[in-house]
PDB file of C-alpha atoms in Angstrom:
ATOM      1  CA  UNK A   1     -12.049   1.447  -7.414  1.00 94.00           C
ATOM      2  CA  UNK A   2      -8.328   3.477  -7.263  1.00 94.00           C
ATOM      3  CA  UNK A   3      -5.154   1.327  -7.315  1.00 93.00           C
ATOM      4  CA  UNK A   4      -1.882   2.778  -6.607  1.00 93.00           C
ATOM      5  CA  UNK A   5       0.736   0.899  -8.491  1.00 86.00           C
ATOM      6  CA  UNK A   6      -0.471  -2.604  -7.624  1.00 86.00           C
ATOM      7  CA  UNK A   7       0.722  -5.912  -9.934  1.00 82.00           C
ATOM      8  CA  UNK A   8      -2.441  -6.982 -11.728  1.00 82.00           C
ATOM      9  CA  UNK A   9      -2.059 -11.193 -11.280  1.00 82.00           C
ATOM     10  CA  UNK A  10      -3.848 -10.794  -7.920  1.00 81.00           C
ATOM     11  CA  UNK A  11      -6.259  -8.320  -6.201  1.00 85.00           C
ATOM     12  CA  UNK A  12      -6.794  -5.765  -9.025  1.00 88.00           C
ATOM     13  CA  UNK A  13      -7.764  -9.596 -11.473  1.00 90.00           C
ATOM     14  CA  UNK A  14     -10.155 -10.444  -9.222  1.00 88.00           C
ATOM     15  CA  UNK A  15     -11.695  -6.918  -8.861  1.00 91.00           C
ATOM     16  CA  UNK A  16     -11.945  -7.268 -13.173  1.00 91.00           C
ATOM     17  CA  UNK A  17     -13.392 -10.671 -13.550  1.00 92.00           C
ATOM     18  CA  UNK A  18     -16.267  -9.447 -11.597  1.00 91.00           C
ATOM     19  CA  UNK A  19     -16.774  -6.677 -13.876  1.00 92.00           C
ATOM     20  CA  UNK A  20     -15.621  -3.998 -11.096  1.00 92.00           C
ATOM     21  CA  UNK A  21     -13.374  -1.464 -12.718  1.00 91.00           C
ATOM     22  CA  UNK A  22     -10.267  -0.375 -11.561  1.00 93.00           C
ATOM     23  CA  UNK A  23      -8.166   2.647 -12.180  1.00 91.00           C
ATOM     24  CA  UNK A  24      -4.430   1.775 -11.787  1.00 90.00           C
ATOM     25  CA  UNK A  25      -2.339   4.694 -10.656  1.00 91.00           C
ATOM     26  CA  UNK A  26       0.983   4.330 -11.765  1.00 86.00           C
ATOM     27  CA  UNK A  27       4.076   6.581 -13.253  1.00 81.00           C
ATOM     28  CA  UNK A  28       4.284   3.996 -15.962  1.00 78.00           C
ATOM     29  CA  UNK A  29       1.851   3.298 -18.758  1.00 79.00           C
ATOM     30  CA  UNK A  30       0.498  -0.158 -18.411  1.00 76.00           C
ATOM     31  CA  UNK A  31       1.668  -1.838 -21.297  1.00 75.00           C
ATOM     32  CA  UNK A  32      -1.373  -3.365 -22.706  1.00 78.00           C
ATOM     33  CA  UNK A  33      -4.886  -2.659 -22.812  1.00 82.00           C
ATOM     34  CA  UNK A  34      -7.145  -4.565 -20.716  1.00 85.00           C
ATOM     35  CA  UNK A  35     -10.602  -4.531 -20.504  1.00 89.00           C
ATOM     36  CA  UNK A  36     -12.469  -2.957 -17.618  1.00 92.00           C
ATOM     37  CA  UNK A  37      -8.918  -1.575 -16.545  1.00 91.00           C
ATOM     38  CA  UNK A  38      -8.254   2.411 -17.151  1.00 91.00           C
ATOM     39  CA  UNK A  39      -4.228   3.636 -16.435  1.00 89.00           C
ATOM     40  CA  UNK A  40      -3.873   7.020 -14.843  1.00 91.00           C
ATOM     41  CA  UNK A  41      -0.386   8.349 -15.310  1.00 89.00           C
ATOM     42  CA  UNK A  42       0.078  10.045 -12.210  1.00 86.00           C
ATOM     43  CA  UNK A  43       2.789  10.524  -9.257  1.00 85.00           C
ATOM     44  CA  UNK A  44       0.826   8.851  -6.698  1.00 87.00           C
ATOM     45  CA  UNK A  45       3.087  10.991  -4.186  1.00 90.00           C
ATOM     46  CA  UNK A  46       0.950  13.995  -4.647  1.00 90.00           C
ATOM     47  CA  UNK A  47      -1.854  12.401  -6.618  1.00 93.00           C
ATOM     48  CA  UNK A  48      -2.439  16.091  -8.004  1.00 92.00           C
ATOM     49  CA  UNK A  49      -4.949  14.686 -10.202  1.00 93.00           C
ATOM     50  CA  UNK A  50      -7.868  14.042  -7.572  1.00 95.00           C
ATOM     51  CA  UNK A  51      -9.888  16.308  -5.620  1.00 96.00           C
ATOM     52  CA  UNK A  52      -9.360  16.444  -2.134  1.00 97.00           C
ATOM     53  CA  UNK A  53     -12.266  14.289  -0.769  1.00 97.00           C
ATOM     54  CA  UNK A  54     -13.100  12.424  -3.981  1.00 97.00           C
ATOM     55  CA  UNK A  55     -11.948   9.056  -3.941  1.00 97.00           C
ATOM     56  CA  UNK A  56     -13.751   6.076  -2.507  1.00 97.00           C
ATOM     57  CA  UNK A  57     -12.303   2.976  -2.708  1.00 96.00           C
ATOM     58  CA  UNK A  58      -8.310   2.610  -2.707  1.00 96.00           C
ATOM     59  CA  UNK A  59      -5.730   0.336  -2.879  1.00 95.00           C
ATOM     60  CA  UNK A  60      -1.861  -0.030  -2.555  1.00 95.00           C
ATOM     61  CA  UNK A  61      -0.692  -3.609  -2.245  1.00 92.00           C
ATOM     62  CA  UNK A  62       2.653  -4.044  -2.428  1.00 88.00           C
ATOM     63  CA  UNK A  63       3.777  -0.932  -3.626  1.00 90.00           C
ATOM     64  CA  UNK A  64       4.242   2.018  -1.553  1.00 91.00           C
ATOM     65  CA  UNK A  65       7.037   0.410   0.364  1.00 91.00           C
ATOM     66  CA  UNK A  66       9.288   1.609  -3.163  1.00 85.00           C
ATOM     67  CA  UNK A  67       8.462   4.847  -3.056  1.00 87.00           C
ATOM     68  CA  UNK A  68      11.259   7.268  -3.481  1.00 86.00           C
ATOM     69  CA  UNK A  69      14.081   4.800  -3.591  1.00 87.00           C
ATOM     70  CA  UNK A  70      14.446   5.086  -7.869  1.00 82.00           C
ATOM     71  CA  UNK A  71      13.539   1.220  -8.337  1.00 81.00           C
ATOM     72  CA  UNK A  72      10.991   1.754 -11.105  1.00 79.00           C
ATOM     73  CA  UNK A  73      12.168   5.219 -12.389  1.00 75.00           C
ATOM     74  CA  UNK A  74      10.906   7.499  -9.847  1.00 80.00           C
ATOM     75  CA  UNK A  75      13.013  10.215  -8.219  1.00 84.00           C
ATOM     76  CA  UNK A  76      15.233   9.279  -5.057  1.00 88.00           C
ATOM     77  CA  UNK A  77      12.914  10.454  -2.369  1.00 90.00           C
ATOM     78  CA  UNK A  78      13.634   9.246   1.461  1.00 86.00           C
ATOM     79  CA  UNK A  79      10.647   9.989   2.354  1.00 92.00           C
ATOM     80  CA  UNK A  80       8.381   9.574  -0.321  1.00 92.00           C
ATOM     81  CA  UNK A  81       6.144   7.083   0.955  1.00 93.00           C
ATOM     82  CA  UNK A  82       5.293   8.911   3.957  1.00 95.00           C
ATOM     83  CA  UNK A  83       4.038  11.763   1.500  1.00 94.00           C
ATOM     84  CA  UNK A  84       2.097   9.652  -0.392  1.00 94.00           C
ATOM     85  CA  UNK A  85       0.469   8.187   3.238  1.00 97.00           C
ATOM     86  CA  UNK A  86      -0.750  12.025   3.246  1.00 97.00           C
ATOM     87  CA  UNK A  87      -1.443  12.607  -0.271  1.00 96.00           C
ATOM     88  CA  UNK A  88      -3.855   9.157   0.202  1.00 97.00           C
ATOM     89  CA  UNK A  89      -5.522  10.365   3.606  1.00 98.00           C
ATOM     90  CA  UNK A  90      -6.464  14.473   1.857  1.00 96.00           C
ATOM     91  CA  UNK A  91      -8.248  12.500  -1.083  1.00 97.00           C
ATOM     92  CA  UNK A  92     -10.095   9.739   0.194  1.00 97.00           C
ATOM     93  CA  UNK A  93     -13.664  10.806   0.871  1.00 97.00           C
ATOM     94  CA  UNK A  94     -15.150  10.398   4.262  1.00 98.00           C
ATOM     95  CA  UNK A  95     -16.077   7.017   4.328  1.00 98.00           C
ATOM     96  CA  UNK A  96     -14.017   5.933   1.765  1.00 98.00           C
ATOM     97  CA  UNK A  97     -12.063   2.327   2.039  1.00 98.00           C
ATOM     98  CA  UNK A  98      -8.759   1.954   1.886  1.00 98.00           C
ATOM     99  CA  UNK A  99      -6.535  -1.312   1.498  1.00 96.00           C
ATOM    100  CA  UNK A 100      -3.267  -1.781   1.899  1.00 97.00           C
ATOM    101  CA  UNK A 101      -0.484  -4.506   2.183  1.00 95.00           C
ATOM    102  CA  UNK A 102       3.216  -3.494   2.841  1.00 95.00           C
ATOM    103  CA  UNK A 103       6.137  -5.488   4.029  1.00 93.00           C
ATOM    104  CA  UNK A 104       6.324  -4.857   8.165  1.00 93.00           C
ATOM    105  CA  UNK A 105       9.077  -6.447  10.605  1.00 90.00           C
ATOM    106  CA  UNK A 106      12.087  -4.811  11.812  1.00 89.00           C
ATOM    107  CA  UNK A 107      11.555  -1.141  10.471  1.00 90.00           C
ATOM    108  CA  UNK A 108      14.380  -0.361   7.614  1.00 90.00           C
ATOM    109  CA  UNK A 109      15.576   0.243   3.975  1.00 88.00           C
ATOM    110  CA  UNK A 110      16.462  -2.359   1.858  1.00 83.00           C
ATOM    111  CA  UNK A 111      18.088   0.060  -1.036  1.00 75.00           C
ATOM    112  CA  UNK A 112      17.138  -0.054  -3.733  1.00 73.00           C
ATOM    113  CA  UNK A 113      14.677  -2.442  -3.095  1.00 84.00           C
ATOM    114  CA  UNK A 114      11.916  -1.377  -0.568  1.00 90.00           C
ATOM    115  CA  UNK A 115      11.240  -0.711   3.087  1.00 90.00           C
ATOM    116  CA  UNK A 116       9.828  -2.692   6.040  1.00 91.00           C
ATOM    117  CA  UNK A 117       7.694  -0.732   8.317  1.00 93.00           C
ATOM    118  CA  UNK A 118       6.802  -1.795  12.016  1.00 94.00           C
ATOM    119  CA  UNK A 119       3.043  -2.013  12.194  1.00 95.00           C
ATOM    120  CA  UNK A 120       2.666   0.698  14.419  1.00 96.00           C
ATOM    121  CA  UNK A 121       4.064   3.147  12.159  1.00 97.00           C
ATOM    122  CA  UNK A 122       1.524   2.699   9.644  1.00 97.00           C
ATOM    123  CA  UNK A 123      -1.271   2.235  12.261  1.00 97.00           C
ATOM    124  CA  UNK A 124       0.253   5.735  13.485  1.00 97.00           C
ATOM    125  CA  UNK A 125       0.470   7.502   9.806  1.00 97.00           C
ATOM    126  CA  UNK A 126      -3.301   6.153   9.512  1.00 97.00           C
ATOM    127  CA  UNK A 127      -4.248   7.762  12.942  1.00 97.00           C
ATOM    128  CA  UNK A 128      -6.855   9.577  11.510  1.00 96.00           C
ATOM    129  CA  UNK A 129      -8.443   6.892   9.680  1.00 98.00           C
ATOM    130  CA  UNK A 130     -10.490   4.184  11.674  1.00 98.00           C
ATOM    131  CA  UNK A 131      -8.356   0.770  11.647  1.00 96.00           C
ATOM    132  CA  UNK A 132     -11.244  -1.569  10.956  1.00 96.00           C
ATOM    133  CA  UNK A 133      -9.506  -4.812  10.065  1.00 94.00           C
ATOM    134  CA  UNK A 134      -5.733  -6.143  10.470  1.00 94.00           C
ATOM    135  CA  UNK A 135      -3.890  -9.285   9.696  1.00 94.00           C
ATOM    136  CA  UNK A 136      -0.738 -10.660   9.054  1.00 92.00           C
ATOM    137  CA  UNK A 137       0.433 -12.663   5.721  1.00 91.00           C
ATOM    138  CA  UNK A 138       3.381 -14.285   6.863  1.00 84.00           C
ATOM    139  CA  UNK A 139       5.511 -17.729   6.126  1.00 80.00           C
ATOM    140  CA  UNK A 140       2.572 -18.529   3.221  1.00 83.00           C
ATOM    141  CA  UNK A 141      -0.100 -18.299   5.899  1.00 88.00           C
ATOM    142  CA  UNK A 142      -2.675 -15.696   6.951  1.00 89.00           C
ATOM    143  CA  UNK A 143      -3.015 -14.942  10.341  1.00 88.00           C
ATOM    144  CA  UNK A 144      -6.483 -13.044  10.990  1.00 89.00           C
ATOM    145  CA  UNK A 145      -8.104 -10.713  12.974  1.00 77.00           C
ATOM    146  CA  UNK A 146      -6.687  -9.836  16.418  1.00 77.00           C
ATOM    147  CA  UNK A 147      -3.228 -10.127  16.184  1.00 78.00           C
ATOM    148  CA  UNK A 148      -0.367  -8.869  18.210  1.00 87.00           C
ATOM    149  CA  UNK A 149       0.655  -6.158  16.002  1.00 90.00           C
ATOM    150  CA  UNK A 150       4.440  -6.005  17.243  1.00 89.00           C
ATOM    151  CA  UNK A 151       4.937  -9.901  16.750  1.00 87.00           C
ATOM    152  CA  UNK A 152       7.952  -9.160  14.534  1.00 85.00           C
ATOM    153  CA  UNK A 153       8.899  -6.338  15.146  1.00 87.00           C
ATOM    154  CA  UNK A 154      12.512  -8.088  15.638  1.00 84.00           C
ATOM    155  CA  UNK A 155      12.433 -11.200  13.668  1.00 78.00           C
ATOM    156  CA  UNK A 156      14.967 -11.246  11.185  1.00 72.00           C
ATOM    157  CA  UNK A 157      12.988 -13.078   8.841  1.00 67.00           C
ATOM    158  CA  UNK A 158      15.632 -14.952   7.127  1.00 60.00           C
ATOM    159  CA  UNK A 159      14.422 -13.921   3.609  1.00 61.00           C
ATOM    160  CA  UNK A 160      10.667 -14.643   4.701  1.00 70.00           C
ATOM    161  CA  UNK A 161       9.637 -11.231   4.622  1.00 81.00           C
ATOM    162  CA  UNK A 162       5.888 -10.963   6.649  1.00 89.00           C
ATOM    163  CA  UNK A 163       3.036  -8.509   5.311  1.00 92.00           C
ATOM    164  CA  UNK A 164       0.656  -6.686   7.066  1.00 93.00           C
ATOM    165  CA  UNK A 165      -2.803  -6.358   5.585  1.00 95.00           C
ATOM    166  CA  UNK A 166      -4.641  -3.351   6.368  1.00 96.00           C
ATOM    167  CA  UNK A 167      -8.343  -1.995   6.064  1.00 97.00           C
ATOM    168  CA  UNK A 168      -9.162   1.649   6.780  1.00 98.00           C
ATOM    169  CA  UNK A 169     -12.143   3.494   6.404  1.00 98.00           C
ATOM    170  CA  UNK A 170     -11.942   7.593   6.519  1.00 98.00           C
TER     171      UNK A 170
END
């Protein structure tokens, strides 16, 4: 399994205690070593280091959404994330899984902290990947499978931000 720039404490731990490992994708070193977990150094923008076509299992969960807005050190890029949704489509293999969580709501840029994407904008980068699974994390509850994937669009959220939780397969 790939990980783009994930925090360890929750997916990427599970994936280790059951002995899966995981290759974190980051532009910063990890800062210790941990068992099972191998840190590629890599702008995860371009991903230059993959094969078209090679990878497949990947994750982004929580991260993307900072792309290109110099938070953790990378370069100010407005529209880095949206390259990276293209970088992550031209190197997963067909077949290949990929899971990702990103903030969603009203669709803007809280500088220099992240964006918030409406649903449909990832569903729409993603066209050419088959949505198989959708669901909303949102006021410390999940809300599965079928969901009304404008629901908040508007909401101002109040400093509750909502998630959406994506599975596509290539």
């Amino acid at each position: 399994h790939y990980d783009i720039a994930s925090r360890l404490d929750g997916f990427i731990a599970h994936l280790l205690s059951y002995s899966i490992p995981v290759n974190m994708i980051d532009i910063r070193p990890f800062p210790t070593a941990t068992e099972g977990l191998e840190t590629i150094i890599d702008d995860a923008t371009t991903l230059h280091q993959f094969d078209d076509n090679s990878i497949e299992s990947l994750s982004a969960l929580c991260s993307l959404e900072h792309f290109g807005l110099g938070r953790y050190g990378d370069p100010i890029n407005p529209e880095a994330c949206f390259i990276c949704f293209e970088s992550i489509k031209r190197k997963l293999k067909v077949g290949g899984h990929l899971y990702l969580s990103l903030p969603v709501g009203r669709e803007r840029v809280e500088f220099n902290a992240h964006r918030v994407f409406y649903v449909q904008t990832i569903i729409d980068n993603f066209s050419d990947l088959k949505l198989m699974d959708f669901a909303y994390a949102a006021e410390g509850k999940l809300e599965l499978g079928g969901q009304d994937i404008h629901k908040y669009d508007y909401d101002k959220h109040d400093g509750e931000y909502r998630y959406g939780l994506f599975h596509f397969v290539k």
